[in-house]
Short mmCIF file of C-alpha atoms in Angstrom, two decimals:
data_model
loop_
_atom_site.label_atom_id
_atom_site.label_comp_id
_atom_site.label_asym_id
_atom_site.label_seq_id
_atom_site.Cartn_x
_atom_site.Cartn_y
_atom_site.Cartn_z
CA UNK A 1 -2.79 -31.51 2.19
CA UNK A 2 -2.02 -27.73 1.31
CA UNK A 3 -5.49 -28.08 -0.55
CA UNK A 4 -6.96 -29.47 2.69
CA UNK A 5 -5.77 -26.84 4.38
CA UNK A 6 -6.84 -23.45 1.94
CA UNK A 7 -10.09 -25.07 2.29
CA UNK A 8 -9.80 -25.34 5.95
CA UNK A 9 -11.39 -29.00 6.04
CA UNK A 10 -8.91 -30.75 8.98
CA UNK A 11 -11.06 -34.00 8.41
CA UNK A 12 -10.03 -34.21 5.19
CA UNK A 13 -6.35 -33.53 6.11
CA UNK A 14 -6.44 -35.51 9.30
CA UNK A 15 -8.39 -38.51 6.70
CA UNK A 16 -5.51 -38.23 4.28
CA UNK A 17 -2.66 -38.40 7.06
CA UNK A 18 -4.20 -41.41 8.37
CA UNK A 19 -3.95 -43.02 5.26
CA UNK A 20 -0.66 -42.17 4.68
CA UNK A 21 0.74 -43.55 7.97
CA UNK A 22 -1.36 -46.75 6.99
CA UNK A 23 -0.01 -47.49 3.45
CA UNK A 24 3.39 -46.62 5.60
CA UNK A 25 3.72 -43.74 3.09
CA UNK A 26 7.11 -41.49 4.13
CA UNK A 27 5.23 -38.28 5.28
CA UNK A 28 7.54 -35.71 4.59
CA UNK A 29 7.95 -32.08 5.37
CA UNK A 30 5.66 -30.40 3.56
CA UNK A 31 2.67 -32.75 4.03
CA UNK A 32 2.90 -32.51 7.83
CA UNK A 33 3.88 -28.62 8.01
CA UNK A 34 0.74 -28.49 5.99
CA UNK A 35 -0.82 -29.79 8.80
CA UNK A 36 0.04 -28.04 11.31
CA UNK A 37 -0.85 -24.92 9.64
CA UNK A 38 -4.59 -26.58 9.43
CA UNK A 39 -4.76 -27.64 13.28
CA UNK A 40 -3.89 -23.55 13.96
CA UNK A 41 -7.05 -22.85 12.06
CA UNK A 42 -9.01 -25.61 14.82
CA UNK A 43 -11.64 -23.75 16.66
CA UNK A 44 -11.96 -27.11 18.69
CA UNK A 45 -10.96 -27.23 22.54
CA UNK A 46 -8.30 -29.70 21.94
CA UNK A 47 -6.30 -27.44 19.08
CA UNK A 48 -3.12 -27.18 20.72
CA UNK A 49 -3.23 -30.62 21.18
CA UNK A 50 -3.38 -31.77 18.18
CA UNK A 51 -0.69 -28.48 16.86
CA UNK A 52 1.79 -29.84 19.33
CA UNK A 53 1.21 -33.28 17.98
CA UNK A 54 1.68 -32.58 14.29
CA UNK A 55 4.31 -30.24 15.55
CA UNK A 56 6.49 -32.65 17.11
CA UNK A 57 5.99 -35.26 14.47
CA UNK A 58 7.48 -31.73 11.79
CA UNK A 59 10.75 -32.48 14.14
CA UNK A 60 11.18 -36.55 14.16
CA UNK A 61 11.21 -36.17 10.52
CA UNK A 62 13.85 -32.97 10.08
CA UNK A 63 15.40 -33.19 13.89
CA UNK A 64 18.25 -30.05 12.72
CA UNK A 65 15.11 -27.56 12.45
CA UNK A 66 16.75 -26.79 8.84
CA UNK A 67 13.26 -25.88 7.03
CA UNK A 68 12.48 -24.02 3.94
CA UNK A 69 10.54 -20.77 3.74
CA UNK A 70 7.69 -22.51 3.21
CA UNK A 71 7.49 -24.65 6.04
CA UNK A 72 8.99 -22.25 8.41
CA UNK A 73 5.75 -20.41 7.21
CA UNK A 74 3.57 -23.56 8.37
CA UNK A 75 4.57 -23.91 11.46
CA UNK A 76 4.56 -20.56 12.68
CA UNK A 77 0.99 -20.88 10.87
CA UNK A 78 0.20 -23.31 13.81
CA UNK A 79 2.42 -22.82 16.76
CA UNK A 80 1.53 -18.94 17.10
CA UNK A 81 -1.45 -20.10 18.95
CA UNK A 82 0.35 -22.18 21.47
CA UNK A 83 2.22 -22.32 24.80
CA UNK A 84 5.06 -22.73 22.31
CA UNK A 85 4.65 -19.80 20.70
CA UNK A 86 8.03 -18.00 21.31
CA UNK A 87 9.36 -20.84 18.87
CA UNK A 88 8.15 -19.03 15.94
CA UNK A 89 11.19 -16.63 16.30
CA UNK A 90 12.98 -18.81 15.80
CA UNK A 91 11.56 -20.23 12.48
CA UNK A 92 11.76 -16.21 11.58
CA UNK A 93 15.42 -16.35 12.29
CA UNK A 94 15.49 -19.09 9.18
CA UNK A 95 13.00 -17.71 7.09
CA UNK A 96 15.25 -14.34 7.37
CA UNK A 97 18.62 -16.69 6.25
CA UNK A 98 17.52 -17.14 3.14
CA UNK A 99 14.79 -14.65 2.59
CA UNK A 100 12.57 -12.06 4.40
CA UNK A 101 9.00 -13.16 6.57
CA UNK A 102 6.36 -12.43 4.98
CA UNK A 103 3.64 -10.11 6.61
CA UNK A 104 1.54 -12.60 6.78
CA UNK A 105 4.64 -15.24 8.90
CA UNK A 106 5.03 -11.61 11.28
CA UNK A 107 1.41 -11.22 11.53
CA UNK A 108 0.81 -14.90 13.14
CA UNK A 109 3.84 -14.24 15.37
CA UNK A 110 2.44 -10.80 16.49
CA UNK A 111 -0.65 -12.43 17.31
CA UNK A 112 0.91 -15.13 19.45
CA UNK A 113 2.79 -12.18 21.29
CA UNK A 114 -0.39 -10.04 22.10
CA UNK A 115 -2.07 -13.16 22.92
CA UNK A 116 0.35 -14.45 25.50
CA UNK A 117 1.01 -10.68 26.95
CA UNK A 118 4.02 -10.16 24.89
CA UNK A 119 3.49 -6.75 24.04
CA UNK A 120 7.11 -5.46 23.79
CA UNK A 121 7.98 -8.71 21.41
CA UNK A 122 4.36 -7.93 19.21
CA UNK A 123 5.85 -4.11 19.02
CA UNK A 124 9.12 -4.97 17.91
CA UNK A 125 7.65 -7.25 15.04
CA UNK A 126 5.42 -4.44 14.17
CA UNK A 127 8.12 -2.12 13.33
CA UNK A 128 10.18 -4.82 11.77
CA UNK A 129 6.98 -5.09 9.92
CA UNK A 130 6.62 -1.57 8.83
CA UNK A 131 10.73 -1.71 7.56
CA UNK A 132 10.71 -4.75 5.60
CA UNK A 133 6.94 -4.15 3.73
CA UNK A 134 6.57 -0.33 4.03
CA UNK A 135 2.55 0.93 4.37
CA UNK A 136 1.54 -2.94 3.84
CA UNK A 137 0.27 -3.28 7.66
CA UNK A 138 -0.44 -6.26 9.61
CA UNK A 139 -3.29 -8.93 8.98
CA UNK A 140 -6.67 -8.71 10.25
CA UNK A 141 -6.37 -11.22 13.03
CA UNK A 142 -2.82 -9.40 14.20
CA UNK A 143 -5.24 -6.10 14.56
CA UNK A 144 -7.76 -8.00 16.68
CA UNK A 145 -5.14 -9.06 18.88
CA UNK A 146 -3.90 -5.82 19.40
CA UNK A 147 -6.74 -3.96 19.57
CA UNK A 148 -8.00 -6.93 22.23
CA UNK A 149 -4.81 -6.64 24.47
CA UNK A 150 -4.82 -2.18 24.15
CA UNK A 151 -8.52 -2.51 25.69
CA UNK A 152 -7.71 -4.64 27.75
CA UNK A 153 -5.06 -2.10 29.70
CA UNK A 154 -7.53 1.25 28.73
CA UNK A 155 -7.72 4.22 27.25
CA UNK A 156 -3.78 5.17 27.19
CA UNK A 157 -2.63 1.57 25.50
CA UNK A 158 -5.51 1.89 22.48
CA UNK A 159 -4.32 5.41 21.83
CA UNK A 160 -0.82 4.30 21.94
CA UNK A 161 -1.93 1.78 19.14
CA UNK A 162 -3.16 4.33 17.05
CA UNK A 163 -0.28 6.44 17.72
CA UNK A 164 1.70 3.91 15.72
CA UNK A 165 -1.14 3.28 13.00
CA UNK A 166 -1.02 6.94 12.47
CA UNK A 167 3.22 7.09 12.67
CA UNK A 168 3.13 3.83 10.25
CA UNK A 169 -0.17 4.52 8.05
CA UNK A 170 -1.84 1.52 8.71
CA UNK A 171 -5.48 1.35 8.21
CA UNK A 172 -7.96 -0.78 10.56
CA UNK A 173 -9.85 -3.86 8.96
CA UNK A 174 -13.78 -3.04 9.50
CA UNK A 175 -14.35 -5.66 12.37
CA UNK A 176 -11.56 -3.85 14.37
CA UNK A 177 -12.95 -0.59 13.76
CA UNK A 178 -16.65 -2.39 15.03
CA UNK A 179 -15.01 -3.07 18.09
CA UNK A 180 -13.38 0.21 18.33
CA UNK A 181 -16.56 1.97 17.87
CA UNK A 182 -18.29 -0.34 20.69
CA UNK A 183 -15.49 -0.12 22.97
CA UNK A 184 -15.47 4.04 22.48
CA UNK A 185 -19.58 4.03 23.13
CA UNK A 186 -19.72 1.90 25.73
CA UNK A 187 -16.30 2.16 27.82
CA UNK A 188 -15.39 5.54 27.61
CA UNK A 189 -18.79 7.33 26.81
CA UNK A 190 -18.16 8.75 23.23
CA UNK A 191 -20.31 9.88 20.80
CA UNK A 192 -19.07 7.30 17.48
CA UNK A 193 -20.12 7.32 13.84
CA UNK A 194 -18.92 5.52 11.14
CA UNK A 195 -18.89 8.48 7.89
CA UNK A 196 -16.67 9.79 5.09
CA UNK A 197 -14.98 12.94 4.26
CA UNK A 198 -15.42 15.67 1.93
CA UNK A 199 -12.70 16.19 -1.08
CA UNK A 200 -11.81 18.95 1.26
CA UNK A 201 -11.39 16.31 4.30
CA UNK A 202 -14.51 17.67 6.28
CA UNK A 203 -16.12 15.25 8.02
CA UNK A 204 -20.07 14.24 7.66
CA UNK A 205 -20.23 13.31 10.92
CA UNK A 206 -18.78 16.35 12.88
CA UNK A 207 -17.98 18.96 10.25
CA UNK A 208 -14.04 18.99 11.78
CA UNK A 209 -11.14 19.18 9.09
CA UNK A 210 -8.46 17.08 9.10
CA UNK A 211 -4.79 18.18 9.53
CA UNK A 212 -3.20 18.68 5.50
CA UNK A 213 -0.49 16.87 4.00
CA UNK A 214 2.77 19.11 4.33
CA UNK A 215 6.22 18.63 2.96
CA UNK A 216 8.48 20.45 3.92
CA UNK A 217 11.14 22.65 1.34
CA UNK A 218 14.27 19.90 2.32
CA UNK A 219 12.02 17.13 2.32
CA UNK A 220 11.29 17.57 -1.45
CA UNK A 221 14.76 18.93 -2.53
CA UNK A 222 16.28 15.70 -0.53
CA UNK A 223 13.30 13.53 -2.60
CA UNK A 224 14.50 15.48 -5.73
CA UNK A 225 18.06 14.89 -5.81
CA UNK A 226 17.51 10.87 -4.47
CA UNK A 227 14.51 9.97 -7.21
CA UNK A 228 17.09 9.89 -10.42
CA UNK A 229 20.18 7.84 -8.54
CA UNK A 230 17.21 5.69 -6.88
CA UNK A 231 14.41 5.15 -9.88
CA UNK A 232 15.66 6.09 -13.12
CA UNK A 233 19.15 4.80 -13.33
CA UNK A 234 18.93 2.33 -9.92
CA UNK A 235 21.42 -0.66 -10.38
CA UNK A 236 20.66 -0.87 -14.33
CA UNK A 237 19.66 2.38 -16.56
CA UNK A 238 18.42 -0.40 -19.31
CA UNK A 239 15.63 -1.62 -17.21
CA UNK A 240 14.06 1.87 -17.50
CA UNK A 241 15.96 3.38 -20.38
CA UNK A 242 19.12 3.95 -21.63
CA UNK A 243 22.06 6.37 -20.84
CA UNK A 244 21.42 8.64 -24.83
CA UNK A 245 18.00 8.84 -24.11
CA UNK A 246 18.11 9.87 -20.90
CA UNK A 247 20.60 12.55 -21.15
CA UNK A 248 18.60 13.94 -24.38
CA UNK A 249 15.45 13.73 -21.70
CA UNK A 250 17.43 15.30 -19.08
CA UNK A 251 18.45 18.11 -21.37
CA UNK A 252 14.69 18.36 -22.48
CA UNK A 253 13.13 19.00 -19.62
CA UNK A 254 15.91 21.57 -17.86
CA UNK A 255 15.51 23.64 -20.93
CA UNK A 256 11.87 24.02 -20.69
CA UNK A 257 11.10 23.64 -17.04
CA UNK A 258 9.07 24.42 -14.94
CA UNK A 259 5.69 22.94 -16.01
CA UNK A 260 2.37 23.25 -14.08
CA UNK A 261 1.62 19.71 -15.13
CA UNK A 262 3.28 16.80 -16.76
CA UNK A 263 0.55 14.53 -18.48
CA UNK A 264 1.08 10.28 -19.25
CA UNK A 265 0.28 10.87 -22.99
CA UNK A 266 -0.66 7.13 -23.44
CA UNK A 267 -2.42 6.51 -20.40
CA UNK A 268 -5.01 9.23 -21.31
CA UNK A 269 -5.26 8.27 -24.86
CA UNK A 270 -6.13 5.14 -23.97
CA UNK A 271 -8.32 5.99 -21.14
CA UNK A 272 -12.22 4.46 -22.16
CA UNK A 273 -10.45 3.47 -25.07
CA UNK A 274 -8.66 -0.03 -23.57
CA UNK A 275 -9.58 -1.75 -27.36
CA UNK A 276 -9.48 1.31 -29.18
CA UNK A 277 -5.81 1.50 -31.68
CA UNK A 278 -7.36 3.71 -34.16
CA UNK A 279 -4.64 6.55 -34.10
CA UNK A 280 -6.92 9.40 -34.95
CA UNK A 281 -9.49 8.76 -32.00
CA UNK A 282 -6.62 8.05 -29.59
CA UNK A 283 -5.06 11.64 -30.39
CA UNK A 284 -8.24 12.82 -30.37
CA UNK A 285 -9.10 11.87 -27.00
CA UNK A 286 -5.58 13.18 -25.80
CA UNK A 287 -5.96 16.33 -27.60
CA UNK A 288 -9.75 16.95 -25.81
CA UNK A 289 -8.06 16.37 -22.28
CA UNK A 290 -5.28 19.11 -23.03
CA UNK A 291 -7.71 21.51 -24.20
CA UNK A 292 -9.76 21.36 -21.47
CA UNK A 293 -6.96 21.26 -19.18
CA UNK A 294 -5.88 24.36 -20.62
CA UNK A 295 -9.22 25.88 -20.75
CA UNK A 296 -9.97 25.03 -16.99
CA UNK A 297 -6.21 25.24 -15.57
CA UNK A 298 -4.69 27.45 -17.88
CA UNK A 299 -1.68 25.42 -16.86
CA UNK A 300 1.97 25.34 -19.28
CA UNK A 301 2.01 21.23 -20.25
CA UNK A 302 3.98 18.69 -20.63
CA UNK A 303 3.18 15.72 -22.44
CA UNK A 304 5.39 12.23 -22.18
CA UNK A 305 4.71 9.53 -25.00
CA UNK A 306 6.25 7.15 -27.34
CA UNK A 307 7.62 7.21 -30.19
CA UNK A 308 5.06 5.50 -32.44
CA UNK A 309 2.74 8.30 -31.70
CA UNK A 310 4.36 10.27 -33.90
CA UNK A 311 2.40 8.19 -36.95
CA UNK A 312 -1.10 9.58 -35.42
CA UNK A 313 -3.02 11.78 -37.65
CA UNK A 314 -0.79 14.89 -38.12
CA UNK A 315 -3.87 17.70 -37.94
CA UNK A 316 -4.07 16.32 -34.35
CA UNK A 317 -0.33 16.01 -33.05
CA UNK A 318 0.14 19.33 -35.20
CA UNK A 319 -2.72 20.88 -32.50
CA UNK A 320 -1.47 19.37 -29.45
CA UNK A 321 2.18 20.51 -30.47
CA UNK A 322 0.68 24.16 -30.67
CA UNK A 323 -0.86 23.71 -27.05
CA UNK A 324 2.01 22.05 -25.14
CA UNK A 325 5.58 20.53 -24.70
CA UNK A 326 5.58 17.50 -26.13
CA UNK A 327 8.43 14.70 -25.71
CA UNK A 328 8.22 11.23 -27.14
CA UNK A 329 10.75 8.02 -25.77
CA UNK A 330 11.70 5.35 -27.09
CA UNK A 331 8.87 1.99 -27.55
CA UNK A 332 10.64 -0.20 -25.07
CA UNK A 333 11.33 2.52 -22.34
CA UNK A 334 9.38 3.16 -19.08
CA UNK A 335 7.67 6.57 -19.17
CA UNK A 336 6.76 6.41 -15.38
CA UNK A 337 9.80 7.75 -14.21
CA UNK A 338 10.59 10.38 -17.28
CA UNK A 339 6.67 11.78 -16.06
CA UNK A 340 8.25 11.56 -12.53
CA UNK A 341 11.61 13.27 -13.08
CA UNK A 342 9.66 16.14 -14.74
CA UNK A 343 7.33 16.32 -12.32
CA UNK A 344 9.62 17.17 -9.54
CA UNK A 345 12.58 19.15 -11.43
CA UNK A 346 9.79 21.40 -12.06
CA UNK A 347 8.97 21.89 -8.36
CA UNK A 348 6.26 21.71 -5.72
CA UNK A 349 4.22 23.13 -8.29
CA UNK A 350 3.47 20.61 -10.55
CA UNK A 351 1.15 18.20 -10.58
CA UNK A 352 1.03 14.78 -12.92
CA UNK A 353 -1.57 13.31 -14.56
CA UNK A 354 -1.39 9.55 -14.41
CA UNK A 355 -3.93 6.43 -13.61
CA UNK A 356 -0.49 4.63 -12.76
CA UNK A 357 -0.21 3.38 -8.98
CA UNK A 358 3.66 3.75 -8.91
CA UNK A 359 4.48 1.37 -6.52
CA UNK A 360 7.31 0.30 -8.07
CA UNK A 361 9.24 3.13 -7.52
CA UNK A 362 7.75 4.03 -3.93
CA UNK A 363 9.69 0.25 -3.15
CA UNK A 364 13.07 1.43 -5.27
CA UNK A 365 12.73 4.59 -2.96
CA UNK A 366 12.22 2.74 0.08
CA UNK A 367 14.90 0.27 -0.21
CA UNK A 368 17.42 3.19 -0.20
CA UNK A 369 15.77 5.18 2.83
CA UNK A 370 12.49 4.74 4.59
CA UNK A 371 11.78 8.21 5.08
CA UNK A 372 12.44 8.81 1.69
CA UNK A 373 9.43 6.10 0.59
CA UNK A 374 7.34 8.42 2.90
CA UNK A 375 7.88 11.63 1.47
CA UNK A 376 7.55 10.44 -2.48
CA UNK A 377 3.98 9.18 -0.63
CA UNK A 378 2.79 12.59 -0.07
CA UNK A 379 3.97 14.22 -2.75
CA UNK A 380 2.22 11.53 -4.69
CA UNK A 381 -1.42 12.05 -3.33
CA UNK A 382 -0.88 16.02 -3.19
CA UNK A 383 0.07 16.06 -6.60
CA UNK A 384 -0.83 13.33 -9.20
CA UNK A 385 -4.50 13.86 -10.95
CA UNK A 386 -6.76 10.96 -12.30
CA UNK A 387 -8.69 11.32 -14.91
CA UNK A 388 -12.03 10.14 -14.30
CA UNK A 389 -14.21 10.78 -17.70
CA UNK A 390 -14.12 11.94 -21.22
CA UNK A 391 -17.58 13.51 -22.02
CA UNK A 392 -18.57 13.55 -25.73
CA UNK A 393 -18.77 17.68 -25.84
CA UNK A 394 -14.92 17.39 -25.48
CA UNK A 395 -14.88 17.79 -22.07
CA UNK A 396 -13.32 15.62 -19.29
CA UNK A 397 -13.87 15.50 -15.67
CA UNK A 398 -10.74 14.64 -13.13
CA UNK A 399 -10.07 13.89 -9.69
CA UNK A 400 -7.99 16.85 -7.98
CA UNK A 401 -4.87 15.75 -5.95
CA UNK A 402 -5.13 14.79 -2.28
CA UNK A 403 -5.03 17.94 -0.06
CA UNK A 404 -5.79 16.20 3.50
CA UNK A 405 -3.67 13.40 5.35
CA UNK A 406 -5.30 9.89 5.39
CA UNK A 407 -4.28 9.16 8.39
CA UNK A 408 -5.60 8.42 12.40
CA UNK A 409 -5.54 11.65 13.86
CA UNK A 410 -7.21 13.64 17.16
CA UNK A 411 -7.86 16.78 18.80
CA UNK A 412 -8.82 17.64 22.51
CA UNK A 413 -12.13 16.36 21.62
CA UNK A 414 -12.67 13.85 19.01
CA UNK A 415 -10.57 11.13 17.47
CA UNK A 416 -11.03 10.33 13.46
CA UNK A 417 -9.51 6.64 12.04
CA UNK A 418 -9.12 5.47 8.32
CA UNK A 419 -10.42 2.05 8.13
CA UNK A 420 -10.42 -0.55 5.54
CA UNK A 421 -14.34 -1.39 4.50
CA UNK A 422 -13.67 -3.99 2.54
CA UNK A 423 -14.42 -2.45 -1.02
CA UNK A 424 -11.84 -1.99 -3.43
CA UNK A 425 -9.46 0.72 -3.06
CA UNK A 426 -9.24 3.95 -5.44
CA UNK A 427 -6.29 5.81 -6.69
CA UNK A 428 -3.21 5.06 -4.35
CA UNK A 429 -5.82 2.76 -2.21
CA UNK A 430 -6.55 5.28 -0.16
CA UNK A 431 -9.66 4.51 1.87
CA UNK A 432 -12.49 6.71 2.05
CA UNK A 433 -13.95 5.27 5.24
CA UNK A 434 -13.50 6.72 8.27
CA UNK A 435 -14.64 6.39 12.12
CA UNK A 436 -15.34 9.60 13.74
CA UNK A 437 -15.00 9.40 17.51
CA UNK A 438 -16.29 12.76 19.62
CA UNK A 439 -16.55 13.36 23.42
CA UNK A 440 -19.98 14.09 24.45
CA UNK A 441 -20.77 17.34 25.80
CA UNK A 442 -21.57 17.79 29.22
CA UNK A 443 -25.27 18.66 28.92
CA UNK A 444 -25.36 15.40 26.46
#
């Protein structure tokens, strides 16, 4: 049935239930929350029917509603698109005895809610949403619902919507930002392009800037002193390290602090070079990216590897020694955090240089304080480089930290939205997609 049901085929689930009750097979609870999660994907007139039906069959078998996870899942899955629909609280109420709902479990509900002119229930799920999974924003069909209702009341309603895409940095799925676009053009009389941005965050369409990412003095010092108790030594120092390592880190780094830029040694060794172990090329390659560094940035270094570095080819270590601070840890430890900690005891002044995501730690962050998770965001895309290629003249090309803020944002006259297009995302999936929306002019 669950196979029936990723594939979206309700004869073939409807087919096998039949059989089932024929052979006087026990259906149990996962075959029949199964399908009621396929009759919410019916497009036929007589869904809820058959939802309701499967539904109330879900309750002969377990009459003390006392469901899994799972099957709480399935049935909001189906019953979001009902008359019934305010029973999927419920069924979050379990899921959130045992567990936490899943965005995609909030999503259905905060579709039923917008559907059935809920909005104050759909709002509060949203920002339950944004606590429990952070920048991971609703599903597509929980946008169209929302979007669908806003128009629905006008122009004040969709700006309050992207109000709190903007407040929450959520990003639009394409179709919404089609229908957006339309709606703009058609209802309101706006002038709407779909463009991109420069690296400077000009856009194509109307040459406006967007607003820069700012962070305030306390916001960093309060992200400073947090990032150590919350990342590196958390509820376990082993996971990342351990306590002799990172006090002869710690002791390290305050000697020679500040740096301009704190560089993952391994990451850019092994950069193009995913199947490469030779030793000599890897330092090579690291050694090629520091020089130009220098030569471009004349920036003061830092370099974070391992220990089994140290048996590269001594002419090259014995170079990149000479042009910067180098620190090696231990095999088994994590160097995200060490490049991390550096990064920010030395100030807003430093930048990192890693291909590393860091999600891991944005979540460590965010279970300890929201706002915190927020901040260590835009520090992150102001100040961590990517290297993008290592030319054979021993040069290397990068991508500069984030300067603008990726978020839905207006003026008097025109309204610009990050969108999602579809393609995969770059470094800290950012999207480079944006709608520009403009008021027309009054001799237009």
């Amino acid at each position: 049935m669950s196979l029936a049901c990723s594939f979206r085929f309700h004869q073939c689930g409807a087919s096998l239930l039949d059989f089932l009750h024929s052979s006087k097979t026990f259906v149990n609870v996962s075959v029949a929350s199964n399908y009621v999660k396929l009759c919410g994907r019916l497009e036929t007139p007589d869904f809820e029917e058959k939802i309701l039906a499967a539904y109330a069959h879900v309750k002969r078998i377990s009459p003390a509603d006392i469901y899994d996870m799972g099957t709480a899942e399935n049935l909001i899955a189906g019953l979001y698109r009902t008359s019934r629909w305010e029973e999927c609280l419920k069924l979050l109420d379990i899921i959130e005895f045992t567990g936490r709902p899943s965005p995609t479990a909030l999503s259905y509900v905060i579709t039923g809610a917008f559907a059935h002119d809920h909005p104050s229930t759909a709002l509060r799920l949203l920002k339950q949403l944004s606590t429990l999974h952070g920048t991971f924003g609703p599903a597509e069909m929980a946008f169209t619902a929302w979007f669908a209702y806003a128009k629905s009341k006008g122009l004040p309603t969709v700006m309050e919507m992207l109000t709190f895409t903007r407040d929450y940095e959520w990003f639009i799925p394409l179709e919404v930002a089609r229908d957006l676009k339309a709606w703009f053009e058609k209802e309101q009389g706006w002038m709407a392009k779909f463009t991109t941005l420069s690296p400077r965050g000009e856009c194509a369409a109307c040459s406006e800037y967007m607003k820069p990412i700012t962070i305030t003095r306390d916001e960093f010092e309060k992200l400073r002193e947090n990032f150590v108790k919350s990342v590196i030594e958390g509820t376990d120092v082993f996971l990342h390290t351990n306590p002799a390592e990172l006090k002869r880190y710690r002791d390290f780094v305050e000697k020679n602090a500040p740096f301009d830029l704190v560089v993952d040694g391994l990451n850019v060794a092994y950069f193009q070079n995913s199947s490469n172990h030779d030793g000599r090329s890897l330092a090579r390659q690291l050694l090629t990216v520091t020089e130009h560094l220098l030569h471009v940035r004349g920036k003061r270094i830092l370099i974070l590897g391992r220990m089994h570095m140290k048996r590269w080819p001594k002419s090259e270590m014995s170079r990149l020694s000479s042009l910067a601070s180098l620190f090696f840890a231990e095999n088994m430890s994590q160097d995200d955090p060490f490049i991390l900690y550096a990064a920010l005891y030395s100030g807003l002044g430093c930048n990192f240089l890693s291909g590393d995501l860091m999600r891991d730690h944005r979540f460590k962050l965010a279970v300890k304080d929201v706002e915190l998770r927020k901040t260590f965001l835009k520090w992150q895309r102001t100040h961590q480089m990517q290297l993008f290629k290592v030319y054979g003249d021993h040069s290397a090309s990068l991508k500069a930290p984030m300067k603008y803020s990726t978020v839905t944002q207006w003026t008097e006259s025109s309204i610009h939205v990050p969108y999602l297009s579809g393609l995969p995302l770059g470094l800290h999936e950012l999207p480079p997609s944006w709608l520009c929306l403009t008021k027309k002019l009054p001799n237009n």
